[in-house]
Amino acid sequence: HCLRVLFYSLFFQISFFHPPPVLIHLFIQVEQAVGMAMSLPPYSQMESIYNIVPQKVVSEPRPPMFRSKIPGKLPPTASTFNSPNSTQPAVSNVAGDATNMANKSRSHAEFGKPLGSYKREPIDFTRKFSRSSSVPTLLEVKRTNPDILKPTKLKESRFPPGSGVPKRGETPIMNLVTSKNFVVANAVETILAQPKRIPSTTKDYLKKEDYGKVPQYLHQVKQDIQSELDYIKGLHDQDSQARAPPVQPINEEERLKILEGLKAQWEAVNTQYQGLTHITILESEGLRYRKEKYEAELSLLERDIERLSKNHIMVDLSC
Protein backbone atom coordinates (compact mmCIF):
# COMPACT_ATOMS: atom_id res chain seq x y z
CA HIS A 1 0.00 0.00 0.00
CA CYS A 2 2.86 2.36 0.79
CA LEU A 3 4.51 1.53 -2.55
CA ARG A 4 1.31 2.29 -4.39
CA VAL A 5 0.98 5.69 -2.63
CA LEU A 6 4.63 6.56 -3.39
CA PHE A 7 4.23 5.60 -7.03
CA TYR A 8 1.13 7.74 -7.46
CA SER A 9 2.94 10.79 -6.07
CA LEU A 10 5.89 10.28 -8.48
CA PHE A 11 3.50 9.60 -11.37
CA PHE A 12 1.89 13.01 -11.06
CA GLN A 13 5.30 14.73 -10.82
CA ILE A 14 6.81 13.21 -13.98
CA SER A 15 3.63 13.27 -16.04
CA PHE A 16 4.57 16.76 -17.25
CA PHE A 17 7.90 15.54 -18.82
CA HIS A 18 7.02 12.15 -20.45
CA PRO A 19 4.39 11.21 -23.03
CA PRO A 20 1.28 9.26 -21.89
CA PRO A 21 2.21 5.83 -23.46
CA VAL A 22 5.37 5.64 -21.40
CA LEU A 23 3.51 6.54 -18.26
CA ILE A 24 0.84 3.90 -18.90
CA HIS A 25 3.50 1.17 -19.40
CA LEU A 26 5.25 2.24 -16.21
CA PHE A 27 1.93 2.23 -14.33
CA ILE A 28 1.17 -1.37 -15.40
CA GLN A 29 4.59 -2.64 -14.29
CA VAL A 30 4.28 -0.99 -10.89
CA GLU A 31 0.80 -2.53 -10.36
CA GLN A 32 2.13 -6.01 -11.16
CA ALA A 33 5.03 -5.57 -8.72
CA VAL A 34 2.68 -4.39 -5.97
CA GLY A 35 0.32 -7.37 -6.60
CA MET A 36 3.17 -9.88 -6.32
CA ALA A 37 4.35 -8.25 -3.09
CA MET A 38 0.85 -8.47 -1.61
CA SER A 39 0.45 -12.13 -2.60
CA LEU A 40 3.47 -13.20 -0.53
CA PRO A 41 2.77 -14.60 2.98
CA PRO A 42 3.51 -12.42 5.96
CA TYR A 43 6.84 -12.52 7.70
CA SER A 44 5.47 -14.53 10.62
CA GLN A 45 4.35 -17.33 8.26
CA MET A 46 7.49 -17.56 6.20
CA GLU A 47 10.12 -20.17 6.84
CA SER A 48 12.16 -19.16 9.88
CA ILE A 49 14.28 -20.78 12.56
CA TYR A 50 12.03 -19.27 15.21
CA ASN A 51 9.12 -21.46 14.05
CA ILE A 52 10.88 -24.55 15.47
CA VAL A 53 10.40 -23.35 19.04
CA PRO A 54 6.80 -24.14 20.11
CA GLN A 55 4.89 -21.19 21.36
CA LYS A 56 3.37 -21.21 24.84
CA VAL A 57 -0.39 -21.84 24.84
CA VAL A 58 -2.21 -19.27 26.86
CA SER A 59 -5.42 -20.67 28.31
CA GLU A 60 -8.20 -18.22 28.93
CA PRO A 61 -9.82 -18.47 32.36
CA ARG A 62 -13.39 -19.83 32.42
CA PRO A 63 -16.03 -17.26 33.24
CA PRO A 64 -18.10 -17.82 36.36
CA MET A 65 -21.25 -19.95 36.07
CA PHE A 66 -24.31 -17.97 35.10
CA ARG A 67 -26.93 -17.90 37.80
CA SER A 68 -30.23 -16.26 37.03
CA LYS A 69 -31.65 -13.74 39.45
CA ILE A 70 -35.17 -15.01 38.75
CA PRO A 71 -36.25 -17.93 41.00
CA GLY A 72 -36.78 -21.22 39.18
CA LYS A 73 -40.14 -21.88 40.83
CA LEU A 74 -41.93 -19.02 39.08
CA PRO A 75 -44.46 -20.06 36.43
CA PRO A 76 -43.35 -19.59 32.81
CA THR A 77 -44.68 -16.69 30.80
CA ALA A 78 -47.48 -17.42 28.28
CA SER A 79 -47.61 -21.11 29.25
CA THR A 80 -50.21 -23.52 27.85
CA PHE A 81 -49.45 -26.33 30.33
CA ASN A 82 -51.28 -24.88 33.32
CA SER A 83 -54.87 -24.85 32.00
CA PRO A 84 -56.23 -28.39 32.14
CA ASN A 85 -59.87 -27.29 32.45
CA SER A 86 -62.06 -25.40 30.00
CA THR A 87 -62.84 -22.78 32.67
CA GLN A 88 -59.25 -21.52 32.57
CA PRO A 89 -57.92 -19.48 29.61
CA ALA A 90 -55.86 -21.23 26.96
CA VAL A 91 -52.70 -19.33 27.96
CA SER A 92 -51.70 -18.48 31.52
CA ASN A 93 -49.35 -15.83 32.91
CA VAL A 94 -49.35 -13.73 29.76
CA ALA A 95 -47.93 -10.65 31.49
CA GLY A 96 -45.22 -12.69 33.24
CA ASP A 97 -45.84 -11.20 36.68
CA ALA A 98 -47.52 -14.23 38.30
CA THR A 99 -45.82 -15.71 41.36
CA ASN A 100 -47.79 -18.98 41.52
CA MET A 101 -49.17 -21.49 39.02
CA ALA A 102 -52.70 -20.90 37.72
CA ASN A 103 -53.49 -24.51 38.69
CA LYS A 104 -51.75 -26.97 40.90
CA SER A 105 -49.11 -28.98 39.14
CA ARG A 106 -50.15 -32.53 38.50
CA SER A 107 -47.22 -34.87 38.85
CA HIS A 108 -46.24 -36.48 35.54
CA ALA A 109 -49.68 -35.75 34.08
CA GLU A 110 -48.47 -34.47 30.70
CA PHE A 111 -45.03 -35.86 29.99
CA GLY A 112 -44.83 -38.74 32.47
CA LYS A 113 -42.18 -39.41 35.03
CA PRO A 114 -38.52 -38.84 34.22
CA LEU A 115 -36.59 -41.65 32.59
CA GLY A 116 -35.70 -44.35 35.09
CA SER A 117 -38.34 -43.33 37.63
CA TYR A 118 -40.51 -46.39 36.95
CA LYS A 119 -37.83 -48.83 38.03
CA ARG A 120 -38.39 -50.53 41.39
CA GLU A 121 -35.90 -50.16 44.13
CA PRO A 122 -33.95 -53.33 45.06
CA ILE A 123 -35.12 -53.11 48.67
CA ASP A 124 -38.77 -52.66 47.66
CA PHE A 125 -39.79 -56.32 47.21
CA THR A 126 -42.95 -58.17 48.22
CA ARG A 127 -42.78 -59.34 51.80
CA LYS A 128 -44.73 -61.93 53.71
CA PHE A 129 -48.33 -60.96 54.50
CA SER A 130 -47.82 -57.57 52.80
CA ARG A 131 -50.98 -58.02 50.76
CA SER A 132 -52.91 -60.31 53.14
CA SER A 133 -53.09 -61.20 56.82
CA SER A 134 -52.53 -64.48 58.63
CA VAL A 135 -55.46 -66.45 60.10
CA PRO A 136 -55.63 -65.81 63.84
CA THR A 137 -55.85 -68.71 66.21
CA LEU A 138 -59.02 -69.66 68.10
CA LEU A 139 -57.51 -68.42 71.35
CA GLU A 140 -56.78 -65.03 69.84
CA VAL A 141 -60.35 -64.79 68.46
CA LYS A 142 -61.84 -65.68 71.86
CA ARG A 143 -59.71 -63.04 73.47
CA THR A 144 -60.08 -60.20 70.94
CA ASN A 145 -63.46 -60.76 69.17
CA PRO A 146 -65.62 -63.44 70.82
CA ASP A 147 -68.87 -62.20 69.22
CA ILE A 148 -68.05 -63.77 65.86
CA LEU A 149 -68.06 -67.22 67.47
CA LYS A 150 -71.75 -67.01 68.36
CA PRO A 151 -73.97 -69.03 65.97
CA THR A 152 -76.26 -66.99 63.75
CA LYS A 153 -78.89 -69.77 63.56
CA LEU A 154 -79.67 -72.20 66.41
CA LYS A 155 -80.09 -75.89 65.69
CA GLU A 156 -83.62 -77.28 65.92
CA SER A 157 -84.43 -79.16 69.11
CA ARG A 158 -84.90 -82.94 68.94
CA PHE A 159 -87.78 -82.75 71.39
CA PRO A 160 -91.38 -82.09 70.30
CA PRO A 161 -92.47 -78.47 70.42
CA GLY A 162 -93.95 -77.51 73.77
CA SER A 163 -92.52 -80.52 75.67
CA GLY A 164 -89.07 -79.18 76.06
CA VAL A 165 -86.26 -80.96 77.78
CA PRO A 166 -87.39 -83.69 80.26
CA LYS A 167 -87.33 -82.61 83.81
CA ARG A 168 -84.85 -83.95 86.21
CA GLY A 169 -87.38 -85.94 88.23
CA GLU A 170 -89.34 -87.40 85.25
CA THR A 171 -89.01 -91.17 84.73
CA PRO A 172 -89.01 -92.43 81.13
CA ILE A 173 -91.44 -95.14 79.99
CA MET A 174 -89.68 -98.47 80.18
CA ASN A 175 -90.20 -101.97 78.65
CA LEU A 176 -91.88 -100.83 75.38
CA VAL A 177 -91.65 -103.78 72.95
CA THR A 178 -93.01 -104.04 69.37
CA SER A 179 -94.01 -107.21 67.52
CA LYS A 180 -93.12 -105.86 64.09
CA ASN A 181 -90.52 -107.84 62.12
CA PHE A 182 -88.60 -105.06 60.40
CA VAL A 183 -86.65 -107.46 58.12
CA VAL A 184 -89.80 -109.02 56.67
CA ALA A 185 -91.53 -105.66 56.46
CA ASN A 186 -88.63 -104.15 54.52
CA ALA A 187 -88.56 -107.13 52.16
CA VAL A 188 -92.30 -106.89 51.45
CA GLU A 189 -92.13 -103.14 50.85
CA THR A 190 -89.22 -103.58 48.45
CA ILE A 191 -91.00 -106.33 46.46
CA LEU A 192 -94.26 -104.42 46.16
CA ALA A 193 -92.64 -101.09 45.37
CA GLN A 194 -93.05 -99.84 41.78
CA PRO A 195 -89.91 -98.94 39.84
CA LYS A 196 -89.10 -95.30 39.53
CA ARG A 197 -89.99 -93.68 36.27
CA ILE A 198 -87.03 -91.87 34.86
CA PRO A 199 -88.25 -88.71 33.17
CA SER A 200 -87.30 -88.48 29.51
CA THR A 201 -84.96 -85.60 28.81
CA THR A 202 -85.34 -85.89 25.01
CA LYS A 203 -87.26 -82.95 23.59
CA ASP A 204 -90.32 -83.93 21.53
CA TYR A 205 -90.40 -81.59 18.58
CA LEU A 206 -93.75 -82.98 17.36
CA LYS A 207 -95.50 -81.25 20.25
CA LYS A 208 -94.33 -77.78 19.31
CA GLU A 209 -97.00 -75.14 18.80
CA ASP A 210 -95.84 -74.29 15.28
CA TYR A 211 -95.11 -77.86 14.17
CA GLY A 212 -96.29 -78.47 10.59
CA LYS A 213 -97.04 -74.78 10.01
CA VAL A 214 -95.37 -72.40 7.63
CA PRO A 215 -92.99 -70.10 9.54
CA GLN A 216 -94.05 -66.51 9.94
CA TYR A 217 -91.02 -65.12 8.13
CA LEU A 218 -91.94 -67.08 4.99
CA HIS A 219 -95.33 -65.35 4.92
CA GLN A 220 -93.53 -62.04 5.13
CA VAL A 221 -91.17 -63.06 2.31
CA LYS A 222 -94.14 -64.12 0.14
CA GLN A 223 -95.85 -60.79 0.75
CA ASP A 224 -92.71 -58.91 -0.20
CA ILE A 225 -92.29 -60.95 -3.39
CA GLN A 226 -95.97 -60.49 -4.31
CA SER A 227 -95.76 -56.74 -3.76
CA GLU A 228 -92.68 -56.57 -6.00
CA LEU A 229 -94.45 -58.60 -8.71
CA ASP A 230 -97.51 -56.32 -8.51
CA TYR A 231 -95.30 -53.27 -8.81
CA ILE A 232 -93.50 -54.72 -11.87
CA LYS A 233 -96.83 -55.70 -13.44
CA GLY A 234 -98.15 -52.18 -12.91
CA LEU A 235 -95.07 -50.75 -14.65
CA HIS A 236 -95.60 -53.11 -17.61
CA ASP A 237 -99.29 -52.14 -17.78
CA GLN A 238 -98.42 -48.46 -17.79
CA ASP A 239 -95.82 -49.04 -20.50
CA SER A 240 -98.26 -51.06 -22.64
CA GLN A 241 -100.95 -48.43 -22.21
CA ALA A 242 -98.51 -45.72 -23.22
CA ARG A 243 -97.49 -47.66 -26.33
CA ALA A 244 -101.03 -48.80 -27.28
CA PRO A 245 -102.81 -46.67 -29.91
CA PRO A 246 -105.55 -44.38 -28.58
CA VAL A 247 -109.04 -45.85 -29.01
CA GLN A 248 -112.49 -44.45 -28.38
CA PRO A 249 -115.92 -46.15 -28.26
CA ILE A 250 -118.18 -45.23 -31.17
CA ASN A 251 -121.47 -43.48 -30.51
CA GLU A 252 -124.62 -45.59 -30.89
CA GLU A 253 -126.32 -43.12 -33.24
CA GLU A 254 -123.21 -42.89 -35.37
CA ARG A 255 -122.94 -46.70 -35.48
CA LEU A 256 -126.57 -47.07 -36.67
CA LYS A 257 -126.11 -44.36 -39.26
CA ILE A 258 -123.00 -46.02 -40.69
CA LEU A 259 -124.72 -49.40 -40.62
CA GLU A 260 -127.70 -48.07 -42.60
CA GLY A 261 -125.36 -46.53 -45.16
CA LEU A 262 -123.49 -49.82 -45.60
CA LYS A 263 -126.74 -51.72 -46.05
CA ALA A 264 -127.94 -49.22 -48.65
CA GLN A 265 -124.63 -49.49 -50.48
CA TRP A 266 -124.86 -53.26 -50.32
CA GLU A 267 -128.37 -53.12 -51.88
CA ALA A 268 -127.08 -51.00 -54.73
CA VAL A 269 -124.09 -53.22 -55.45
CA ASN A 270 -126.23 -56.33 -55.13
CA THR A 271 -128.76 -54.96 -57.65
CA GLN A 272 -125.98 -54.39 -60.17
CA TYR A 273 -124.53 -57.81 -59.40
CA GLN A 274 -127.87 -59.53 -59.89
CA GLY A 275 -128.04 -58.11 -63.38
CA LEU A 276 -125.00 -60.18 -64.34
CA THR A 277 -125.88 -63.44 -62.62
CA HIS A 278 -128.07 -64.71 -65.52
CA ILE A 279 -125.12 -64.49 -67.90
CA THR A 280 -123.47 -67.88 -67.80
CA ILE A 281 -120.91 -67.28 -70.48
CA LEU A 282 -118.89 -64.13 -70.13
CA GLU A 283 -117.97 -63.29 -73.68
CA SER A 284 -115.94 -60.16 -72.94
CA GLU A 285 -113.23 -59.29 -70.48
CA GLY A 286 -115.19 -56.30 -69.19
CA LEU A 287 -118.11 -58.46 -68.04
CA ARG A 288 -115.81 -60.78 -66.16
CA TYR A 289 -114.00 -57.84 -64.50
CA ARG A 290 -117.27 -56.20 -63.38
CA LYS A 291 -118.59 -59.47 -61.93
CA GLU A 292 -115.42 -60.03 -59.90
CA LYS A 293 -115.49 -56.41 -58.75
CA TYR A 294 -119.10 -56.68 -57.52
CA GLU A 295 -118.32 -59.93 -55.68
CA ALA A 296 -115.34 -58.36 -53.89
CA GLU A 297 -117.36 -55.28 -52.91
CA LEU A 298 -120.23 -57.41 -51.62
CA SER A 299 -117.94 -59.54 -49.46
CA LEU A 300 -116.21 -56.42 -48.05
CA LEU A 301 -119.56 -54.76 -47.27
CA GLU A 302 -120.90 -57.92 -45.60
CA ARG A 303 -117.84 -58.10 -43.38
CA ASP A 304 -118.15 -54.44 -42.36
CA ILE A 305 -121.86 -54.88 -41.68
CA GLU A 306 -121.12 -57.90 -39.47
CA ARG A 307 -118.55 -55.93 -37.45
CA LEU A 308 -120.82 -52.94 -36.97
CA SER A 309 -123.68 -55.17 -35.85
CA LYS A 310 -121.88 -55.79 -32.52
CA ASN A 311 -122.66 -53.70 -29.45
CA HIS A 312 -119.25 -52.61 -28.18
CA ILE A 313 -117.13 -51.16 -30.97
CA MET A 314 -113.86 -49.29 -30.37
CA VAL A 315 -112.43 -46.90 -32.95
CA ASP A 316 -108.66 -46.45 -33.42
CA LEU A 317 -107.98 -42.71 -33.39
CA SER A 318 -104.39 -43.02 -34.65
CA CYS A 319 -105.52 -44.09 -38.13
Tab-separated table of C-alpha atoms in Angstrom, residues 2-292:
chain	number	residue	atom	x	y	z
A	2	CYS	CA	2.859	2.361	0.789
A	3	LEU	CA	4.505	1.526	-2.551
A	4	ARG	CA	1.307	2.287	-4.391
A	5	VAL	CA	0.977	5.694	-2.631
A	6	LEU	CA	4.628	6.560	-3.388
A	7	PHE	CA	4.228	5.601	-7.033
A	8	TYR	CA	1.133	7.737	-7.465
A	9	SER	CA	2.944	10.794	-6.074
A	10	LEU	CA	5.889	10.275	-8.479
A	11	PHE	CA	3.497	9.600	-11.369
A	12	PHE	CA	1.885	13.009	-11.061
A	13	GLN	CA	5.295	14.733	-10.815
A	14	ILE	CA	6.813	13.207	-13.975
A	15	SER	CA	3.626	13.266	-16.035
A	16	PHE	CA	4.567	16.760	-17.247
A	17	PHE	CA	7.904	15.543	-18.815
A	18	HIS	CA	7.019	12.145	-20.447
A	19	PRO	CA	4.389	11.210	-23.034
A	20	PRO	CA	1.281	9.262	-21.887
A	21	PRO	CA	2.208	5.830	-23.455
A	22	VAL	CA	5.369	5.637	-21.397
A	23	LEU	CA	3.513	6.537	-18.264
A	24	ILE	CA	0.843	3.897	-18.896
A	25	HIS	CA	3.505	1.165	-19.396
A	26	LEU	CA	5.249	2.241	-16.214
A	27	PHE	CA	1.932	2.228	-14.327
A	28	ILE	CA	1.166	-1.368	-15.395
A	29	GLN	CA	4.594	-2.637	-14.289
A	30	VAL	CA	4.283	-0.994	-10.887
A	31	GLU	CA	0.799	-2.529	-10.363
A	32	GLN	CA	2.132	-6.014	-11.161
A	33	ALA	CA	5.027	-5.571	-8.723
A	34	VAL	CA	2.676	-4.394	-5.969
A	35	GLY	CA	0.322	-7.369	-6.602
A	36	MET	CA	3.172	-9.883	-6.323
A	37	ALA	CA	4.353	-8.249	-3.088
A	38	MET	CA	0.851	-8.469	-1.611
A	39	SER	CA	0.447	-12.132	-2.601
A	40	LEU	CA	3.466	-13.203	-0.535
A	41	PRO	CA	2.767	-14.595	2.979
A	42	PRO	CA	3.515	-12.417	5.959
A	43	TYR	CA	6.843	-12.518	7.699
A	44	SER	CA	5.469	-14.530	10.616
A	45	GLN	CA	4.350	-17.326	8.255
A	46	MET	CA	7.494	-17.556	6.202
A	47	GLU	CA	10.122	-20.175	6.841
A	48	SER	CA	12.157	-19.163	9.882
A	49	ILE	CA	14.283	-20.785	12.556
A	50	TYR	CA	12.031	-19.275	15.207
A	51	ASN	CA	9.125	-21.461	14.055
A	52	ILE	CA	10.875	-24.553	15.469
A	53	VAL	CA	10.400	-23.348	19.038
A	54	PRO	CA	6.795	-24.135	20.114
A	55	GLN	CA	4.891	-21.191	21.363
A	56	LYS	CA	3.370	-21.215	24.840
A	57	VAL	CA	-0.388	-21.838	24.837
A	58	VAL	CA	-2.211	-19.270	26.859
A	59	SER	CA	-5.422	-20.672	28.306
A	60	GLU	CA	-8.199	-18.216	28.928
A	61	PRO	CA	-9.819	-18.470	32.359
A	62	ARG	CA	-13.387	-19.825	32.425
A	63	PRO	CA	-16.026	-17.258	33.238
A	64	PRO	CA	-18.104	-17.815	36.356
A	65	MET	CA	-21.255	-19.951	36.070
A	66	PHE	CA	-24.309	-17.973	35.105
A	67	ARG	CA	-26.933	-17.902	37.795
A	68	SER	CA	-30.233	-16.262	37.032
A	69	LYS	CA	-31.646	-13.739	39.452
A	70	ILE	CA	-35.174	-15.012	38.754
A	71	PRO	CA	-36.253	-17.927	40.999
A	72	GLY	CA	-36.784	-21.220	39.181
A	73	LYS	CA	-40.139	-21.883	40.826
A	74	LEU	CA	-41.933	-19.017	39.085
A	75	PRO	CA	-44.465	-20.060	36.432
A	76	PRO	CA	-43.354	-19.590	32.809
A	77	THR	CA	-44.683	-16.688	30.797
A	78	ALA	CA	-47.480	-17.417	28.284
A	79	SER	CA	-47.614	-21.111	29.254
A	80	THR	CA	-50.207	-23.518	27.849
A	81	PHE	CA	-49.447	-26.329	30.328
A	82	ASN	CA	-51.284	-24.880	33.317
A	83	SER	CA	-54.866	-24.848	31.996
A	84	PRO	CA	-56.226	-28.394	32.144
A	85	ASN	CA	-59.867	-27.290	32.448
A	86	SER	CA	-62.055	-25.404	29.996
A	87	THR	CA	-62.841	-22.784	32.671
A	88	GLN	CA	-59.250	-21.517	32.565
A	89	PRO	CA	-57.918	-19.478	29.610
A	90	ALA	CA	-55.858	-21.226	26.958
A	91	VAL	CA	-52.696	-19.332	27.955
A	92	SER	CA	-51.698	-18.483	31.521
A	93	ASN	CA	-49.345	-15.826	32.912
A	94	VAL	CA	-49.352	-13.729	29.761
A	95	ALA	CA	-47.932	-10.654	31.488
A	96	GLY	CA	-45.218	-12.688	33.245
A	97	ASP	CA	-45.843	-11.203	36.676
A	98	ALA	CA	-47.516	-14.234	38.305
A	99	THR	CA	-45.820	-15.710	41.360
A	100	ASN	CA	-47.787	-18.980	41.524
A	101	MET	CA	-49.174	-21.494	39.023
A	102	ALA	CA	-52.698	-20.902	37.719
A	103	ASN	CA	-53.494	-24.506	38.689
A	104	LYS	CA	-51.748	-26.968	40.902
A	105	SER	CA	-49.105	-28.985	39.140
A	106	ARG	CA	-50.148	-32.534	38.498
A	107	SER	CA	-47.222	-34.873	38.851
A	108	HIS	CA	-46.238	-36.484	35.539
A	109	ALA	CA	-49.679	-35.755	34.080
A	110	GLU	CA	-48.470	-34.473	30.699
A	111	PHE	CA	-45.031	-35.862	29.989
A	112	GLY	CA	-44.834	-38.736	32.474
A	113	LYS	CA	-42.180	-39.412	35.027
A	114	PRO	CA	-38.523	-38.838	34.219
A	115	LEU	CA	-36.587	-41.647	32.594
A	116	GLY	CA	-35.698	-44.347	35.089
A	117	SER	CA	-38.341	-43.333	37.629
A	118	TYR	CA	-40.508	-46.386	36.947
A	119	LYS	CA	-37.828	-48.832	38.034
A	120	ARG	CA	-38.389	-50.533	41.389
A	121	GLU	CA	-35.902	-50.164	44.129
A	122	PRO	CA	-33.953	-53.334	45.057
A	123	ILE	CA	-35.119	-53.107	48.666
A	124	ASP	CA	-38.766	-52.660	47.663
A	125	PHE	CA	-39.785	-56.318	47.211
A	126	THR	CA	-42.951	-58.172	48.221
A	127	ARG	CA	-42.785	-59.341	51.802
A	128	LYS	CA	-44.733	-61.928	53.710
A	129	PHE	CA	-48.333	-60.956	54.500
A	130	SER	CA	-47.816	-57.575	52.800
A	131	ARG	CA	-50.984	-58.021	50.763
A	132	SER	CA	-52.908	-60.311	53.142
A	133	SER	CA	-53.094	-61.200	56.823
A	134	SER	CA	-52.531	-64.481	58.626
A	135	VAL	CA	-55.463	-66.447	60.098
A	136	PRO	CA	-55.633	-65.814	63.845
A	137	THR	CA	-55.849	-68.712	66.212
A	138	LEU	CA	-59.017	-69.657	68.099
A	139	LEU	CA	-57.507	-68.424	71.346
A	140	GLU	CA	-56.785	-65.028	69.842
A	141	VAL	CA	-60.345	-64.794	68.455
A	142	LYS	CA	-61.843	-65.676	71.857
A	143	ARG	CA	-59.708	-63.036	73.472
A	144	THR	CA	-60.082	-60.201	70.942
A	145	ASN	CA	-63.457	-60.757	69.173
A	146	PRO	CA	-65.616	-63.439	70.816
A	147	ASP	CA	-68.871	-62.195	69.222
A	148	ILE	CA	-68.052	-63.766	65.862
A	149	LEU	CA	-68.062	-67.224	67.471
A	150	LYS	CA	-71.750	-67.013	68.359
A	151	PRO	CA	-73.972	-69.025	65.970
A	152	THR	CA	-76.262	-66.987	63.751
A	153	LYS	CA	-78.890	-69.774	63.563
A	154	LEU	CA	-79.671	-72.198	66.406
A	155	LYS	CA	-80.091	-75.891	65.695
A	156	GLU	CA	-83.623	-77.276	65.924
A	157	SER	CA	-84.431	-79.158	69.114
A	158	ARG	CA	-84.898	-82.936	68.935
A	159	PHE	CA	-87.779	-82.748	71.389
A	160	PRO	CA	-91.381	-82.087	70.297
A	161	PRO	CA	-92.465	-78.468	70.418
A	162	GLY	CA	-93.946	-77.515	73.774
A	163	SER	CA	-92.524	-80.518	75.675
A	164	GLY	CA	-89.068	-79.179	76.062
A	165	VAL	CA	-86.263	-80.957	77.784
A	166	PRO	CA	-87.392	-83.687	80.260
A	167	LYS	CA	-87.333	-82.609	83.806
A	168	ARG	CA	-84.848	-83.950	86.209
A	169	GLY	CA	-87.384	-85.938	88.230
A	170	GLU	CA	-89.337	-87.399	85.248
A	171	THR	CA	-89.013	-91.165	84.730
A	172	PRO	CA	-89.010	-92.433	81.126
A	173	ILE	CA	-91.436	-95.143	79.988
A	174	MET	CA	-89.684	-98.470	80.179
A	175	ASN	CA	-90.197	-101.967	78.645
A	176	LEU	CA	-91.879	-100.826	75.382
A	177	VAL	CA	-91.645	-103.776	72.955
A	178	THR	CA	-93.012	-104.042	69.367
A	179	SER	CA	-94.013	-107.209	67.521
A	180	LYS	CA	-93.118	-105.865	64.091
A	181	ASN	CA	-90.521	-107.841	62.123
A	182	PHE	CA	-88.605	-105.060	60.399
A	183	VAL	CA	-86.648	-107.460	58.120
A	184	VAL	CA	-89.802	-109.015	56.671
A	185	ALA	CA	-91.531	-105.656	56.462
A	186	ASN	CA	-88.629	-104.148	54.524
A	187	ALA	CA	-88.559	-107.134	52.160
A	188	VAL	CA	-92.297	-106.894	51.452
A	189	GLU	CA	-92.134	-103.137	50.850
A	190	THR	CA	-89.225	-103.579	48.445
A	191	ILE	CA	-90.998	-106.331	46.461
A	192	LEU	CA	-94.262	-104.418	46.155
A	193	ALA	CA	-92.643	-101.090	45.368
A	194	GLN	CA	-93.050	-99.839	41.781
A	195	PRO	CA	-89.906	-98.941	39.838
A	196	LYS	CA	-89.101	-95.302	39.526
A	197	ARG	CA	-89.993	-93.678	36.273
A	198	ILE	CA	-87.030	-91.866	34.857
A	199	PRO	CA	-88.252	-88.711	33.171
A	200	SER	CA	-87.300	-88.475	29.513
A	201	THR	CA	-84.964	-85.603	28.807
A	202	THR	CA	-85.339	-85.887	25.013
A	203	LYS	CA	-87.260	-82.946	23.587
A	204	ASP	CA	-90.321	-83.931	21.530
A	205	TYR	CA	-90.395	-81.586	18.582
A	206	LEU	CA	-93.746	-82.985	17.362
A	207	LYS	CA	-95.503	-81.248	20.246
A	208	LYS	CA	-94.331	-77.781	19.315
A	209	GLU	CA	-96.999	-75.144	18.798
A	210	ASP	CA	-95.845	-74.293	15.278
A	211	TYR	CA	-95.114	-77.857	14.169
A	212	GLY	CA	-96.293	-78.473	10.588
A	213	LYS	CA	-97.040	-74.779	10.015
A	214	VAL	CA	-95.373	-72.402	7.633
A	215	PRO	CA	-92.990	-70.096	9.536
A	216	GLN	CA	-94.051	-66.513	9.938
A	217	TYR	CA	-91.024	-65.117	8.133
A	218	LEU	CA	-91.943	-67.081	4.988
A	219	HIS	CA	-95.335	-65.349	4.918
A	220	GLN	CA	-93.529	-62.045	5.126
A	221	VAL	CA	-91.173	-63.065	2.311
A	222	LYS	CA	-94.140	-64.116	0.135
A	223	GLN	CA	-95.850	-60.789	0.748
A	224	ASP	CA	-92.707	-58.908	-0.196
A	225	ILE	CA	-92.291	-60.949	-3.390
A	226	GLN	CA	-95.974	-60.493	-4.307
A	227	SER	CA	-95.756	-56.738	-3.755
A	228	GLU	CA	-92.677	-56.568	-6.004
A	229	LEU	CA	-94.451	-58.600	-8.714
A	230	ASP	CA	-97.506	-56.324	-8.513
A	231	TYR	CA	-95.297	-53.273	-8.812
A	232	ILE	CA	-93.496	-54.718	-11.873
A	233	LYS	CA	-96.828	-55.696	-13.443
A	234	GLY	CA	-98.147	-52.184	-12.908
A	235	LEU	CA	-95.068	-50.751	-14.650
A	236	HIS	CA	-95.604	-53.107	-17.609
A	237	ASP	CA	-99.294	-52.139	-17.782
A	238	GLN	CA	-98.424	-48.458	-17.788
A	239	ASP	CA	-95.824	-49.042	-20.504
A	240	SER	CA	-98.256	-51.063	-22.645
A	241	GLN	CA	-100.954	-48.429	-22.208
A	242	ALA	CA	-98.514	-45.723	-23.216
A	243	ARG	CA	-97.490	-47.661	-26.329
A	244	ALA	CA	-101.030	-48.801	-27.284
A	245	PRO	CA	-102.811	-46.666	-29.909
A	246	PRO	CA	-105.549	-44.382	-28.585
A	247	VAL	CA	-109.039	-45.848	-29.005
A	248	GLN	CA	-112.491	-44.455	-28.380
A	249	PRO	CA	-115.923	-46.154	-28.259
A	250	ILE	CA	-118.176	-45.226	-31.174
A	251	ASN	CA	-121.470	-43.477	-30.506
A	252	GLU	CA	-124.615	-45.592	-30.890
A	253	GLU	CA	-126.315	-43.120	-33.237
A	254	GLU	CA	-123.215	-42.894	-35.368
A	255	ARG	CA	-122.942	-46.696	-35.478
A	256	LEU	CA	-126.573	-47.073	-36.671
A	257	LYS	CA	-126.114	-44.357	-39.258
A	258	ILE	CA	-122.998	-46.021	-40.692
A	259	LEU	CA	-124.722	-49.403	-40.621
A	260	GLU	CA	-127.697	-48.074	-42.603
A	261	GLY	CA	-125.357	-46.534	-45.158
A	262	LEU	CA	-123.489	-49.816	-45.599
A	263	LYS	CA	-126.744	-51.723	-46.051
A	264	ALA	CA	-127.942	-49.218	-48.655
A	265	GLN	CA	-124.630	-49.492	-50.482
A	266	TRP	CA	-124.861	-53.261	-50.316
A	267	GLU	CA	-128.374	-53.121	-51.879
A	268	ALA	CA	-127.077	-50.998	-54.728
A	269	VAL	CA	-124.095	-53.223	-55.451
A	270	ASN	CA	-126.229	-56.335	-55.133
A	271	THR	CA	-128.756	-54.955	-57.650
A	272	GLN	CA	-125.979	-54.387	-60.171
A	273	TYR	CA	-124.527	-57.806	-59.395
A	274	GLN	CA	-127.869	-59.533	-59.887
A	275	GLY	CA	-128.039	-58.111	-63.379
A	276	LEU	CA	-125.003	-60.179	-64.338
A	277	THR	CA	-125.882	-63.436	-62.623
A	278	HIS	CA	-128.065	-64.706	-65.518
A	279	ILE	CA	-125.124	-64.488	-67.898
A	280	THR	CA	-123.469	-67.884	-67.796
A	281	ILE	CA	-120.914	-67.282	-70.481
A	282	LEU	CA	-118.891	-64.126	-70.130
A	283	GLU	CA	-117.972	-63.293	-73.682
A	284	SER	CA	-115.943	-60.155	-72.945
A	285	GLU	CA	-113.228	-59.287	-70.484
A	286	GLY	CA	-115.187	-56.302	-69.187
A	287	LEU	CA	-118.108	-58.455	-68.040
A	288	ARG	CA	-115.813	-60.783	-66.159
A	289	TYR	CA	-114.004	-57.843	-64.501
A	290	ARG	CA	-117.274	-56.197	-63.378
A	291	LYS	CA	-118.590	-59.467	-61.929
A	292	GLU	CA	-115.423	-60.032	-59.900
